[in-house]
Tab-separated table of C-alpha atoms in Angstrom:
chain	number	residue	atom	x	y	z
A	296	UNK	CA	-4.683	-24.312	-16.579
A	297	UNK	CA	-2.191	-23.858	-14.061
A	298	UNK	CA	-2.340	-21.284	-11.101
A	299	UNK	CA	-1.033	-20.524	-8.080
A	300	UNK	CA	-2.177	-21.149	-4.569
A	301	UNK	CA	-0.286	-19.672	-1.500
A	302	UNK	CA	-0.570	-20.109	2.438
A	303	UNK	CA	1.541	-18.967	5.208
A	304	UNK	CA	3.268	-20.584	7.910
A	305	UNK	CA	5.899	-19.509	10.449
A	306	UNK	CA	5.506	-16.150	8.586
A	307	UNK	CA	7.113	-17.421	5.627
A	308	UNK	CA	4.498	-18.260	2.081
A	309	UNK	CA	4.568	-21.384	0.853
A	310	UNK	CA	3.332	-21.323	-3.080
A	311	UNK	CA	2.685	-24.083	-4.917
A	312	UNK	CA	1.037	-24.128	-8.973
A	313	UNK	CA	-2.181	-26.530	-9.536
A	314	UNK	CA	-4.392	-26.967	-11.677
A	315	UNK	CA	-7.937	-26.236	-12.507
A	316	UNK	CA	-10.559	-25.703	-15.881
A	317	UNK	CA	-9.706	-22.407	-17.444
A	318	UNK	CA	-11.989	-20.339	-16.857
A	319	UNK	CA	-15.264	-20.014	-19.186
A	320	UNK	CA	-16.449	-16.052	-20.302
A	321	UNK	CA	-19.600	-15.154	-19.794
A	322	UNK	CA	-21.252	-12.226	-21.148
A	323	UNK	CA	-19.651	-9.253	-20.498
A	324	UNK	CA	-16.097	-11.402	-20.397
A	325	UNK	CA	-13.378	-12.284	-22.515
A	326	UNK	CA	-10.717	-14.796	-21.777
A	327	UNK	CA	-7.001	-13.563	-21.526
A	328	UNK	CA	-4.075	-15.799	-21.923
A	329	UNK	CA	-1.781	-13.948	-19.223
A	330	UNK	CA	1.367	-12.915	-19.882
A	331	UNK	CA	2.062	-11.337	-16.079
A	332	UNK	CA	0.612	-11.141	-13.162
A	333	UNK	CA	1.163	-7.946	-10.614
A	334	UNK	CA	1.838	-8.729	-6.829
A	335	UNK	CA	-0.163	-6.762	-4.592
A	336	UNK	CA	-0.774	-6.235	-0.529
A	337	UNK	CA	-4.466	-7.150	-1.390
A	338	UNK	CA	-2.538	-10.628	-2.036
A	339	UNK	CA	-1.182	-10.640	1.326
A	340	UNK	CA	-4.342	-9.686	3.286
A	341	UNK	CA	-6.111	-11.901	1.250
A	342	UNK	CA	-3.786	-15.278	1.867
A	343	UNK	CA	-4.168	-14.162	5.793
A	344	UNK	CA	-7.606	-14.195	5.384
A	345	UNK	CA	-8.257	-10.362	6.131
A	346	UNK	CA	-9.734	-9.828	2.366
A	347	UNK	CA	-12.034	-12.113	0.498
A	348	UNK	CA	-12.828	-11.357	-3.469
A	349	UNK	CA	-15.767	-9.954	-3.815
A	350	UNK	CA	-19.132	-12.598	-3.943
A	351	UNK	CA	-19.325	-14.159	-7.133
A	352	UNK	CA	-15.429	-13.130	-8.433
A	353	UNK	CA	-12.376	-15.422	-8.556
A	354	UNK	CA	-11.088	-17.094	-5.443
A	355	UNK	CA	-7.983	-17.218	-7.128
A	356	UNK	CA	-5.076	-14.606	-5.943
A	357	UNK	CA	-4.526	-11.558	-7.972
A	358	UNK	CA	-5.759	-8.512	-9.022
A	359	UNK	CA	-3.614	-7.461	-12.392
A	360	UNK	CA	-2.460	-9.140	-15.692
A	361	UNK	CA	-0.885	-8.249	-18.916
A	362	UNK	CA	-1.690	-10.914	-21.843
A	363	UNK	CA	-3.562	-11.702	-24.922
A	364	UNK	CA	-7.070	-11.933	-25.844
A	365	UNK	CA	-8.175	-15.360	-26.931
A	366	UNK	CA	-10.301	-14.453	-29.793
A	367	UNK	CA	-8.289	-11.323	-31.123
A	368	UNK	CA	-4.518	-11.835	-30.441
A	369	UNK	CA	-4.672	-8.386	-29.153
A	370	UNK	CA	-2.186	-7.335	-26.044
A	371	UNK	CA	-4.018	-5.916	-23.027
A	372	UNK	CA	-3.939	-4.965	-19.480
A	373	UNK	CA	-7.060	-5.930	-17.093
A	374	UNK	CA	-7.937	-4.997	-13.650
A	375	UNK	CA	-9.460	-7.487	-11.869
A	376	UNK	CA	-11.730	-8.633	-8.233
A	377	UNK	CA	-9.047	-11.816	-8.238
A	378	UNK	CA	-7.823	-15.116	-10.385
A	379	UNK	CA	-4.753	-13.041	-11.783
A	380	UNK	CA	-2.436	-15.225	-10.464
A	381	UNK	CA	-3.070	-18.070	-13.272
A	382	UNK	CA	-2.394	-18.837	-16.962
A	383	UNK	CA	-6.237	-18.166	-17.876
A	384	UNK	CA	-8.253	-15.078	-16.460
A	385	UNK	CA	-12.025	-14.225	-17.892
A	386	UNK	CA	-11.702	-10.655	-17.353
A	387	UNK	CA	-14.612	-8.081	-17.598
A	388	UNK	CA	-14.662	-6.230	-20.934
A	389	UNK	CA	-14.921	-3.177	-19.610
A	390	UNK	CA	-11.751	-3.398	-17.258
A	391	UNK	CA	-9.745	-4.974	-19.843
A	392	UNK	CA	-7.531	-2.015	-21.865
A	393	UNK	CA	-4.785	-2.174	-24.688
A	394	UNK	CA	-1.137	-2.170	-23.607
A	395	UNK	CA	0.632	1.062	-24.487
A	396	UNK	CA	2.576	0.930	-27.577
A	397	UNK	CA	6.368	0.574	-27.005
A	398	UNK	CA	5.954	-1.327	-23.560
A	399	UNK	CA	7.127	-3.917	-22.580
A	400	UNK	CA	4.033	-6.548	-21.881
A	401	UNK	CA	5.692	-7.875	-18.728
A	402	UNK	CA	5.658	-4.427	-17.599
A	403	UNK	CA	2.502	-3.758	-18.398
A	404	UNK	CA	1.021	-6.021	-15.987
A	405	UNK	CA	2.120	-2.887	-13.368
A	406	UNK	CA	-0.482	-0.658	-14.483
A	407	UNK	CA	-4.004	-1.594	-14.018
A	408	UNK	CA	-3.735	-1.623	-10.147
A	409	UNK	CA	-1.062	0.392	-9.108
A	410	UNK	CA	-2.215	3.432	-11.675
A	411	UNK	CA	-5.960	3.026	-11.503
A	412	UNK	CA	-6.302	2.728	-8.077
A	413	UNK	CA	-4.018	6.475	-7.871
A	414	UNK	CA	-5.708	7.476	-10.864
A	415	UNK	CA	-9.095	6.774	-8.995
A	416	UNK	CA	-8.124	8.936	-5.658
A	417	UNK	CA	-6.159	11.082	-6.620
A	418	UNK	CA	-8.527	12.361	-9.898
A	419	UNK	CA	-11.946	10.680	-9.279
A	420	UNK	CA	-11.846	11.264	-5.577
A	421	UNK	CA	-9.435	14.543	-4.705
A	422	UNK	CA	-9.804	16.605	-7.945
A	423	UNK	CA	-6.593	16.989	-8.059
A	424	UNK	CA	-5.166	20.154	-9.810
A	425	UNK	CA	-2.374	21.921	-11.175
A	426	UNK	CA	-0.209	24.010	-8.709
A	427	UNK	CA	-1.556	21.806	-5.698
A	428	UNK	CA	0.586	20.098	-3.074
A	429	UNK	CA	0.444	16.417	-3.028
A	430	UNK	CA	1.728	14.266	-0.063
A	431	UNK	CA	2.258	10.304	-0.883
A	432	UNK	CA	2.909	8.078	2.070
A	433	UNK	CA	4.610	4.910	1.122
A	434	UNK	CA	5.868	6.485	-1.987
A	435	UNK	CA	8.115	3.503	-2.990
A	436	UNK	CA	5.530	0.951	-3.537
A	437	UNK	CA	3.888	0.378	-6.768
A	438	UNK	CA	0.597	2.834	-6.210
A	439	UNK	CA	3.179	5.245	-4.613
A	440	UNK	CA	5.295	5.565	-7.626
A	441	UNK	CA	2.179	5.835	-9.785
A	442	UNK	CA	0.682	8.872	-7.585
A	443	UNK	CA	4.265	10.739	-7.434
A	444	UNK	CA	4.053	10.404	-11.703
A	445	UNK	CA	0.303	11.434	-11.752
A	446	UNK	CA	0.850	14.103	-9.657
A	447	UNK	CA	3.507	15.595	-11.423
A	448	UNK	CA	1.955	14.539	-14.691
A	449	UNK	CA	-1.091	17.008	-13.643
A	450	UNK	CA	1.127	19.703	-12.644
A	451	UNK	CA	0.867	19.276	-8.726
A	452	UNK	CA	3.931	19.801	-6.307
A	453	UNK	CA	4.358	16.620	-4.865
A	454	UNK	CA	5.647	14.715	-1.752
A	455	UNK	CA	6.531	11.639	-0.717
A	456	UNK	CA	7.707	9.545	2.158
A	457	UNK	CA	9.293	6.237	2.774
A	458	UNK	CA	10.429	4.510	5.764
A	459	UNK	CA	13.234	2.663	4.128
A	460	UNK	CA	16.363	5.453	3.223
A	461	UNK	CA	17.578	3.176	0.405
A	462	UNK	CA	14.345	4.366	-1.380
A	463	UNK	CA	14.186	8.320	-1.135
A	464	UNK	CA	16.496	8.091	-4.633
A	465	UNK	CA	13.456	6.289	-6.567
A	466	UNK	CA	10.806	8.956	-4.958
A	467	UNK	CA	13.151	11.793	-6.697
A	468	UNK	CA	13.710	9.897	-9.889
A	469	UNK	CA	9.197	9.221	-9.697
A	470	UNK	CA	9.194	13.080	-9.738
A	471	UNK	CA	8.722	13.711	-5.980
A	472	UNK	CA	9.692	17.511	-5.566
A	473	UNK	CA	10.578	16.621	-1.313
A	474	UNK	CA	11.486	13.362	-0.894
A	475	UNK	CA	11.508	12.049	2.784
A	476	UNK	CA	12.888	9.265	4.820
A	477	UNK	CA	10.427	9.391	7.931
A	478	UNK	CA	11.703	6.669	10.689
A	479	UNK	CA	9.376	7.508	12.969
A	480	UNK	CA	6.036	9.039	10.654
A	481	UNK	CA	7.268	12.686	12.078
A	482	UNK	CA	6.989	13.909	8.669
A	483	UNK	CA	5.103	16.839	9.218
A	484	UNK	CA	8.317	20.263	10.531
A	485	UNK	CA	10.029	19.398	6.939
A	486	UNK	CA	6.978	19.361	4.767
A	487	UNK	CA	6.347	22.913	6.658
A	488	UNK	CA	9.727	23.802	6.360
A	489	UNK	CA	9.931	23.208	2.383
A	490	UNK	CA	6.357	24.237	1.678
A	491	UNK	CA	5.071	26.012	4.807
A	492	UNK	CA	2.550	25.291	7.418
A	493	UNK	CA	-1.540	24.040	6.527
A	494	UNK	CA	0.298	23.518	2.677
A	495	UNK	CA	-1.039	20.300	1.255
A	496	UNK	CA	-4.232	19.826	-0.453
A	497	UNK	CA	-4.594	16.430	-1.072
A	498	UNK	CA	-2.820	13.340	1.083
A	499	UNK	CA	-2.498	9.708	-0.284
A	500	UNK	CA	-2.449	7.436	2.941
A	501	UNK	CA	-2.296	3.616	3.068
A	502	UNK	CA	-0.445	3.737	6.034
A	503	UNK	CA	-3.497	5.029	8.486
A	504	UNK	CA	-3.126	5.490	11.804
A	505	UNK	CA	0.354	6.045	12.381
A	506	UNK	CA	0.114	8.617	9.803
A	507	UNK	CA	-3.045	10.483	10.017
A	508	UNK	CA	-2.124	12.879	13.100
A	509	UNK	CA	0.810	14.326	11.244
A	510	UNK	CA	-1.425	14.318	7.706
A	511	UNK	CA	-4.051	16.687	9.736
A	512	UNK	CA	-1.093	18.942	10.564
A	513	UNK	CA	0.051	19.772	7.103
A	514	UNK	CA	-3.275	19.739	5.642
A	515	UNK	CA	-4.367	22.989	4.258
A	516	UNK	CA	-7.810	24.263	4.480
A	517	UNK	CA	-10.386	22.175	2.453
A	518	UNK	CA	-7.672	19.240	1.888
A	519	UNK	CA	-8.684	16.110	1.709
A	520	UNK	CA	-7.124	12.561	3.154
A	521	UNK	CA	-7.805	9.697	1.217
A	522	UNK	CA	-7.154	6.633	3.329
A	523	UNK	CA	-6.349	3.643	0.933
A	524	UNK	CA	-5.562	0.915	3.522
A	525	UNK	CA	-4.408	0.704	7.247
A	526	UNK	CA	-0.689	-0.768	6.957
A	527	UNK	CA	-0.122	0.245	10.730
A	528	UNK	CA	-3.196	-0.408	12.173
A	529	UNK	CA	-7.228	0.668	11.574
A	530	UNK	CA	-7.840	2.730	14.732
A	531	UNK	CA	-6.103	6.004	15.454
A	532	UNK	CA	-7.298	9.133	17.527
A	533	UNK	CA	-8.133	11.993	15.891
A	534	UNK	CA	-8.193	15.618	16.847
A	535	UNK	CA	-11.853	16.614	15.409
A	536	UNK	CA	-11.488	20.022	16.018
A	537	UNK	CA	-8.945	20.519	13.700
A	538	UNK	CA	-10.445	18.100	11.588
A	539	UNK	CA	-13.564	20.886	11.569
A	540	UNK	CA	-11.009	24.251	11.630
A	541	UNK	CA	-9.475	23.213	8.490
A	542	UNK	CA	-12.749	21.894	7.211
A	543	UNK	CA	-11.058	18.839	6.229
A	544	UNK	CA	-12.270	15.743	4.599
A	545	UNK	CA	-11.140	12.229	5.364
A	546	UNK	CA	-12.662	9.535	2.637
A	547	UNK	CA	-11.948	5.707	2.665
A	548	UNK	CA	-11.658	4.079	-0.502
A	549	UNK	CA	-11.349	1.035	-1.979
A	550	UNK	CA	-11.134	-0.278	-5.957
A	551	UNK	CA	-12.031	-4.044	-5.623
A	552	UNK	CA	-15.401	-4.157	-3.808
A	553	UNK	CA	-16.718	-1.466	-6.680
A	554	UNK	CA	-19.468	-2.690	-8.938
A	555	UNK	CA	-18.097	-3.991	-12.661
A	556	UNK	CA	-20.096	-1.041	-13.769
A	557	UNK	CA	-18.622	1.725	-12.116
A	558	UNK	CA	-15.389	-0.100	-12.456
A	559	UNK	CA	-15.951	-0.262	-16.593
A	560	UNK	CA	-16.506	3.510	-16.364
A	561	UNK	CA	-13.161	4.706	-14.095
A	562	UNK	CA	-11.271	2.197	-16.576
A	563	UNK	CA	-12.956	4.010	-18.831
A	564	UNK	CA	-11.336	7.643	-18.010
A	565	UNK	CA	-8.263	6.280	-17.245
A	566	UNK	CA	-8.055	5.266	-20.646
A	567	UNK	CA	-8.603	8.453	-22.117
A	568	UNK	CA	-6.915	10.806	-20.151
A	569	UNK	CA	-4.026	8.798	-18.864
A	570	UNK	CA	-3.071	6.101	-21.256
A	571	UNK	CA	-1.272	8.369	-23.834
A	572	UNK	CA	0.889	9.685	-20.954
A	573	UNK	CA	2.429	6.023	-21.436
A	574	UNK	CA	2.902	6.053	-24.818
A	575	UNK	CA	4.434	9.483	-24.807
A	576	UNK	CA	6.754	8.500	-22.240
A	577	UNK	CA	5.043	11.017	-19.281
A	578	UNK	CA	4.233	7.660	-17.349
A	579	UNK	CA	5.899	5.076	-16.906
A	580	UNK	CA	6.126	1.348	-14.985
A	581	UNK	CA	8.569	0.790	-11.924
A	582	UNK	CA	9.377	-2.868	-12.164
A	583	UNK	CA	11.203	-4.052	-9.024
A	584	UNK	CA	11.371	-7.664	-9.832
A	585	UNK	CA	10.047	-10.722	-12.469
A	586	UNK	CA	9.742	-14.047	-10.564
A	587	UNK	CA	8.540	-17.364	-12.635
A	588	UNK	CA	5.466	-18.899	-11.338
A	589	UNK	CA	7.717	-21.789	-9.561
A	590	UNK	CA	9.087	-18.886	-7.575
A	591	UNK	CA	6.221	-17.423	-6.423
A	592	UNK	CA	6.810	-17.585	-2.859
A	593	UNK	CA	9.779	-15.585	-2.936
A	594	UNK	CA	7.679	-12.693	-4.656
A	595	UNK	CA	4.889	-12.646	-2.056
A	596	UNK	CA	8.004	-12.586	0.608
A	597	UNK	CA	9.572	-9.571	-0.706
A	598	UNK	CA	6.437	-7.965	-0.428
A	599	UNK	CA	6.051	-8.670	2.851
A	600	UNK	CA	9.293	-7.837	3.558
A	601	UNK	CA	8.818	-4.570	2.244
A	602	UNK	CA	12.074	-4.664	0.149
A	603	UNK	CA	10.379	-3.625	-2.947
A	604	UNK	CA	10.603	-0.461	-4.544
A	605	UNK	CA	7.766	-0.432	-7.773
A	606	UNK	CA	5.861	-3.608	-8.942
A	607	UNK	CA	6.546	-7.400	-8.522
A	608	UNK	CA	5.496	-9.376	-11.115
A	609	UNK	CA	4.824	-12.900	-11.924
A	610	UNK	CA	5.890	-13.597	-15.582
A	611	UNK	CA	3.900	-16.717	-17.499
A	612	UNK	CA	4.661	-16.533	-20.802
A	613	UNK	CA	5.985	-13.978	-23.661
């Protein structure tokens, strides 16, 4: 099978396809014949070095498909620990889901990241409920988009921020009830002037430090920060008494490094209570871009390049 490998130099990626054995089940695995492949950060950090798979998972990149079961013919979605990025992936069973009826199966290779992983913190984590304020930093990217839906979807208020003002129109069209272009992360007098002061309950936050000083100051009391990633750097200073007036709760969290097992049961849930959102049109996939395989590097660039607003994908065959 063919798949992709990708390394950087001069701050440009240079991607190039090669070959290897497809990839052999084993119990607990069933091969896919991918149709597309979703472009994620985890890609990036990982071709810098910053993010190795998981011991005893894929070296390969990527960490979503869309494609067909081997054995069945059936069209499904997988989340994966990496080898996404390939014609062939042996995907866990229990991570592996149908695609929605009436979508598109290019498309569908947006979902098992980008809406599990909000799914996960925003539901599994937060507790999310109706009539709650959500805030969404870095609202245009593909797990932004999905947490502005899912919040609305549960009946939260929601909002979300970009630094890019090109994008604040696809935050409002995601749902987002304040959209905000934030040049400088100083987010924090118009979320108090639209909702009020100590108003949001639960904050979304893969940006991390630059971020989390204005996130304590519109945090009502009891919210919760859930820190996905740490896009402008891992250390930040933190004001712990308000941290302890509000009685606040900060929580890191990750999706790939999770056992199979625990993965198998959020995939699980997600399933249930979110896949017929798709199919009823509630949910739905922001594609920003299809690149062939042969084009690969120009996908991972945009990325970087943070000109994306939803998923890029990697199309391998219909």
């Amino acid at each position: 099978m063919k798949f992709l490998h990708v390394s950087e130099a001069e701050r440009r990626y240079v991607a190039s396809l090669r070959e290897a054995p497809a990839p052999v089940p084993q119990a607990g695995e069933v091969l896919i014949r991918v149709t597309a492949s979703g472009v994620n950060r985890a890609d990036l950090s990982q071709i810098a070095g910053r993010y190795p798979p998981p011991p005893g998972e894929p070296d390969i990149l990527g960490l979503e498909v869309s494609g067909v079961v081997e054995v069945s013919g059936q069209r499904v979605c997988a989340l994966l620990a990496g080898g996404g990025h390939a014609e062939c992936v042996a995907a866990p069973e229990g991570q592996v889901f149908p695609v929605p009826a009436g979508l598109d199966p290019v498309a569908a290779a947006g979902i098992p990241e980008a809406f599990v992983t909000a799914f996960v913190n925003l539901v599994v984590e937060a507790g999310l409920e109706a009539g709650q304020t959500l805030l969404v930093h870095a609202g245009a990217s593909g797990v932004g988009l999905a947490a502005i839906q899912i919040g609305r979807h549960l009946g939260a208020r929601v909002v979300a921020t970009t630094r890019t003002p090109e994008k604040v129109p696809a935050l409002e069209q995601a749902g987002a009830d304040l959209a905000l272009h934030v040049a400088n992360t100083d987010f924090a007098p118009a979320v108090a002037a639209r909702f009020g002061p100590d108003a949001v309950n639960v904050i979304l936050d893969p940006v991390g430090a630059a971020t989390l000083p204005g996130d304590l100051a519109v945090l009502a009391p009891r919210g919760q920060v859930i820190l996905l990633s740490t896009m402008s750097g891992a250390r930040a200073e933190l004001d712990l008494s308000l941290l302890m007036r509000k009685r606040a709760r900060l929580v890191g969290s990750t999706l790939r490094s999770r056992p199979r097992e625990e993965k198998a049961a959020l995939v699980a849930r997600f399933r249930r209570e979110m896949l017929p959102a798709f199919e009823s049109g509630r949910l739905s996939v922001t594609i920003d871009s299809v690149f062939a395989p042969e084009r690969a590097a120009e996908a991972f660039q945009r990325m970087r390049e943070n000109r994306n607003v939803g998923k890029i994908v990697i199309e391998w065959a219909r």
